Each structure stands twice: as C-alpha cells, then as structure tokens.
PDB file of C-alpha atoms in Angstrom:
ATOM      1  CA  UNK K   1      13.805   8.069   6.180  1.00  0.00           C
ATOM      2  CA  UNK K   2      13.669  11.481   4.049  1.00  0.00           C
ATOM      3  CA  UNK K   3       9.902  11.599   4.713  1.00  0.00           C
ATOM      4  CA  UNK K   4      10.381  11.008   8.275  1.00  0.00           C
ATOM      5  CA  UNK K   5      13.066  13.375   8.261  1.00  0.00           C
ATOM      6  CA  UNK K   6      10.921  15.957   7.357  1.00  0.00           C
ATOM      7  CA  UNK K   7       7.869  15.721   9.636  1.00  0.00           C
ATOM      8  CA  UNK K   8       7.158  17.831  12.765  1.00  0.00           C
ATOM      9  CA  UNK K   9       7.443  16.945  15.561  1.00  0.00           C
ATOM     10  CA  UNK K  10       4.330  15.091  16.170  1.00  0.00           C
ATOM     11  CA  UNK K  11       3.702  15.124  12.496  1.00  0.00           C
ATOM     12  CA  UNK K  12       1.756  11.601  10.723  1.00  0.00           C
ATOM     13  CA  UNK K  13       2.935   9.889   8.296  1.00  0.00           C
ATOM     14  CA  UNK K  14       1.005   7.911   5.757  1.00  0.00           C
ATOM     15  CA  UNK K  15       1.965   6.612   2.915  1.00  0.00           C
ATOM     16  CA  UNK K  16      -0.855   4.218   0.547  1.00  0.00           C
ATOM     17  CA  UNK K  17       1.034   1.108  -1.018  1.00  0.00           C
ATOM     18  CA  UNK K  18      -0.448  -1.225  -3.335  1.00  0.00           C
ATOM     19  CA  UNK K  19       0.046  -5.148  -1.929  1.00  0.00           C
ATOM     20  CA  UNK K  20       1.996  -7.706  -3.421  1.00  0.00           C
ATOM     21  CA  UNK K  21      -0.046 -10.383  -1.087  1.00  0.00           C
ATOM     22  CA  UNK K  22      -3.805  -8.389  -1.647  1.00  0.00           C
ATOM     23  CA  UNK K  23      -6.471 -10.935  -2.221  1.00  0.00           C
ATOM     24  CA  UNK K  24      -7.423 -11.984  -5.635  1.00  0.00           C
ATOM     25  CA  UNK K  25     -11.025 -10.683  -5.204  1.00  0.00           C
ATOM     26  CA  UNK K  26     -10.039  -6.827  -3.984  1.00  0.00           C
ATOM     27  CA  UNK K  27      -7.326  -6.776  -7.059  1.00  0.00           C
ATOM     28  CA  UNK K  28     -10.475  -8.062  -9.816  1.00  0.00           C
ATOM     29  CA  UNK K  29     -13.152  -5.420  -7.499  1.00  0.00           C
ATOM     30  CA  UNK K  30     -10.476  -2.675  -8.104  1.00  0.00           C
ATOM     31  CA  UNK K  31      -9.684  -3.623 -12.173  1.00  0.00           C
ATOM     32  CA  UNK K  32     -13.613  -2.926 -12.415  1.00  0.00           C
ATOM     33  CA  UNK K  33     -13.487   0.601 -11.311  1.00  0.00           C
ATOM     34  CA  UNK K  34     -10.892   1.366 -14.135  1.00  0.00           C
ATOM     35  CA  UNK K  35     -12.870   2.573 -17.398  1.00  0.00           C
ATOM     36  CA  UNK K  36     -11.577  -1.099 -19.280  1.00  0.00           C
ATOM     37  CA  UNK K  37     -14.131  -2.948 -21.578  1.00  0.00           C
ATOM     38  CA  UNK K  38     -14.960  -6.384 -19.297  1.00  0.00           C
ATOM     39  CA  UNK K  39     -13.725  -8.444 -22.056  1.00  0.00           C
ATOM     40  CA  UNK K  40     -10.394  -6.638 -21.660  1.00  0.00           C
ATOM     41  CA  UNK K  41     -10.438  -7.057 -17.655  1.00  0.00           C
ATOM     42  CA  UNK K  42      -8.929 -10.313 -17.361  1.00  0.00           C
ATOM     43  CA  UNK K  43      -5.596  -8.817 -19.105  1.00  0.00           C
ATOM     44  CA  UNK K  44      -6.377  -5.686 -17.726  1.00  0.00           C
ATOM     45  CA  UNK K  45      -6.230  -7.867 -13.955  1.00  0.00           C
ATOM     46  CA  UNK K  46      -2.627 -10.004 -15.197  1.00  0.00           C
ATOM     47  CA  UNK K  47      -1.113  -6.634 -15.798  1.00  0.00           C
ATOM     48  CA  UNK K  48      -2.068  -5.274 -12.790  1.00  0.00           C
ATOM     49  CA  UNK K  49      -0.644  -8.330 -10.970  1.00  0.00           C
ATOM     50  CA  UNK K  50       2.313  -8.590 -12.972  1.00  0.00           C
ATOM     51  CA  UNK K  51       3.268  -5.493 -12.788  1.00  0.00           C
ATOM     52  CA  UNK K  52       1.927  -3.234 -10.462  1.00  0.00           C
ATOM     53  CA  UNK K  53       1.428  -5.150  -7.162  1.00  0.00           C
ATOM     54  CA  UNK K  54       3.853  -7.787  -8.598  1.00  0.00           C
ATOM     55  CA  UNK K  55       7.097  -5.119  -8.098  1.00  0.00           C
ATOM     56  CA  UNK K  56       5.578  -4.305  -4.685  1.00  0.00           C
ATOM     57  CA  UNK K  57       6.147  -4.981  -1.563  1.00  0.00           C
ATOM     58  CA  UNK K  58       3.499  -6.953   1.112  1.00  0.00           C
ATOM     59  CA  UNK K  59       2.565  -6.404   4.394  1.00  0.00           C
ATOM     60  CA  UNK K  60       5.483  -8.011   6.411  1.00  0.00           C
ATOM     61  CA  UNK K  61       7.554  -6.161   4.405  1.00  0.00           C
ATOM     62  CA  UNK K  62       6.050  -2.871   5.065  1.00  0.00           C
ATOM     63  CA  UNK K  63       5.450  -3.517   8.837  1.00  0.00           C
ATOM     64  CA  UNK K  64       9.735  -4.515   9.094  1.00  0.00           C
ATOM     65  CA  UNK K  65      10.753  -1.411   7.468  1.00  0.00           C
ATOM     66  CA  UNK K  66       8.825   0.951   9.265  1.00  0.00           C
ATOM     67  CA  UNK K  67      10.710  -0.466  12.475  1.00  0.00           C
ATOM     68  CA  UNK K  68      14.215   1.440  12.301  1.00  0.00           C
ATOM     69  CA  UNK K  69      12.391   4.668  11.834  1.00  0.00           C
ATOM     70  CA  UNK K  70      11.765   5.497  15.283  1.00  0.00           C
ATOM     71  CA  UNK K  71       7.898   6.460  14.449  1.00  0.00           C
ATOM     72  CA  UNK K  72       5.438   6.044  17.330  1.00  0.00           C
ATOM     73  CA  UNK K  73       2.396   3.893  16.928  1.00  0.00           C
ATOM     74  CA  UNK K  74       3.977   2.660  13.469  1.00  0.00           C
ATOM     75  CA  UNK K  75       2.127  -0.174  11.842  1.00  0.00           C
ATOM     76  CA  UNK K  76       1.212  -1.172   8.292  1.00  0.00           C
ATOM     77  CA  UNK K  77      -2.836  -2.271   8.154  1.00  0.00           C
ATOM     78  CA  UNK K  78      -4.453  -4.071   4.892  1.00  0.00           C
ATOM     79  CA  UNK K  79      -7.159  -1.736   3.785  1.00  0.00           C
ATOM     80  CA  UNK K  80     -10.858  -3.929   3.161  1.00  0.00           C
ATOM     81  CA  UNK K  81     -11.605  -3.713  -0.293  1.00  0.00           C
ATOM     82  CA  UNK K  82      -8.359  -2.733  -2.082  1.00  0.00           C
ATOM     83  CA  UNK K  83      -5.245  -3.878  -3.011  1.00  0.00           C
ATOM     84  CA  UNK K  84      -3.390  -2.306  -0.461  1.00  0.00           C
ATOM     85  CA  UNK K  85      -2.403  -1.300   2.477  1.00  0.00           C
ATOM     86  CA  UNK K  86      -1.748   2.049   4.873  1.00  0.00           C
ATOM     87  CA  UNK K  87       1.529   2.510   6.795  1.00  0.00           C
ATOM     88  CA  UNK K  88       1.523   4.977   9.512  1.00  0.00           C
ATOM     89  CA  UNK K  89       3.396   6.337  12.145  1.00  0.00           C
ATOM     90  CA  UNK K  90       3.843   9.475  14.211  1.00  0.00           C
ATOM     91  CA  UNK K  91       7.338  11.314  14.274  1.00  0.00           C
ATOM     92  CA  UNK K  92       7.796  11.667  18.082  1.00  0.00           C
ATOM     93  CA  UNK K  93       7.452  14.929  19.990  1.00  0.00           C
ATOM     94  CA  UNK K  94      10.171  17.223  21.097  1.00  0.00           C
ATOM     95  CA  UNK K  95      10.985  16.228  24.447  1.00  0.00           C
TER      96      UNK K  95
END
C-alpha cells in the first residue's frame, strides 16, 4: 500500500519476488549462476528452497494481493528462467 501510496499518478509499479511454486529446474539453473563449488550446489539448492523461496509467497498469492490496491493493469507474471515472478500495476491517473 505504502509503495502505491507513493507513486504518481500514472506511475508503475514493479516489484521482483522470488516464487515459492518456481519450477525445480529454474531454482537448480539459478543456484549455478551463484559462485558455489558444484559439489556444494545441491545444499547450496535445499537452502535456497528452504529458505529463500520457501518463506515466500507464489503466484496466486501475489496476483490476490495486488487486487485491493486499486492499480490498473495489475497482474503478477512468472518470469521464464528464474525463480520468480514480476508484479505490476499502474497507479491510476488524476481524473
């Protein structure tokens, strides 16, 4: 709501959230960008589940509280190849 608050009129907000529900394979892709040594990925990978996208929220989640905000063209969208997703919105316009 604060960030909302805040916006211009017309102003976009986007906020990057990391996925509870992401697929297995874009969680594993992303642990093998971090500088880990691959025998260390597999615990690097349970962590990241655990506690990272674990404590997060998913993509229903994100798409029902971006409802009471009163953005225009709000929506939460999974992003290919990472663990996460975009939600957006525009603050509406002065009338």
């Amino acid at each position: 709501k604060e960030c909302v608050r805040v916006l211009r009129p017309g102003g976009l907000l986007a906020v990057l959230e990391v996925d509870r529900s992401c697929h297995f394979n874009d969680a594993a892709a992303f642990i093998r960008t971090w500088h880990v040594p691959a025998p260390l990925r597999p615990v690097a990978l349970m962590g990241f589940h655990t506690y990272v996208a674990g404590r997060s929220i998913d993509l229903q989640e994100a798409n029902a509280a971006l409802g009471p905000l009163g953005l225009d063209e709000a929506e939460a969208v999974r992003l290919r190849g990472i663990p996460g997703f975009l939600m957006r919105g525009l603050r509406p316009a002065l009338a």
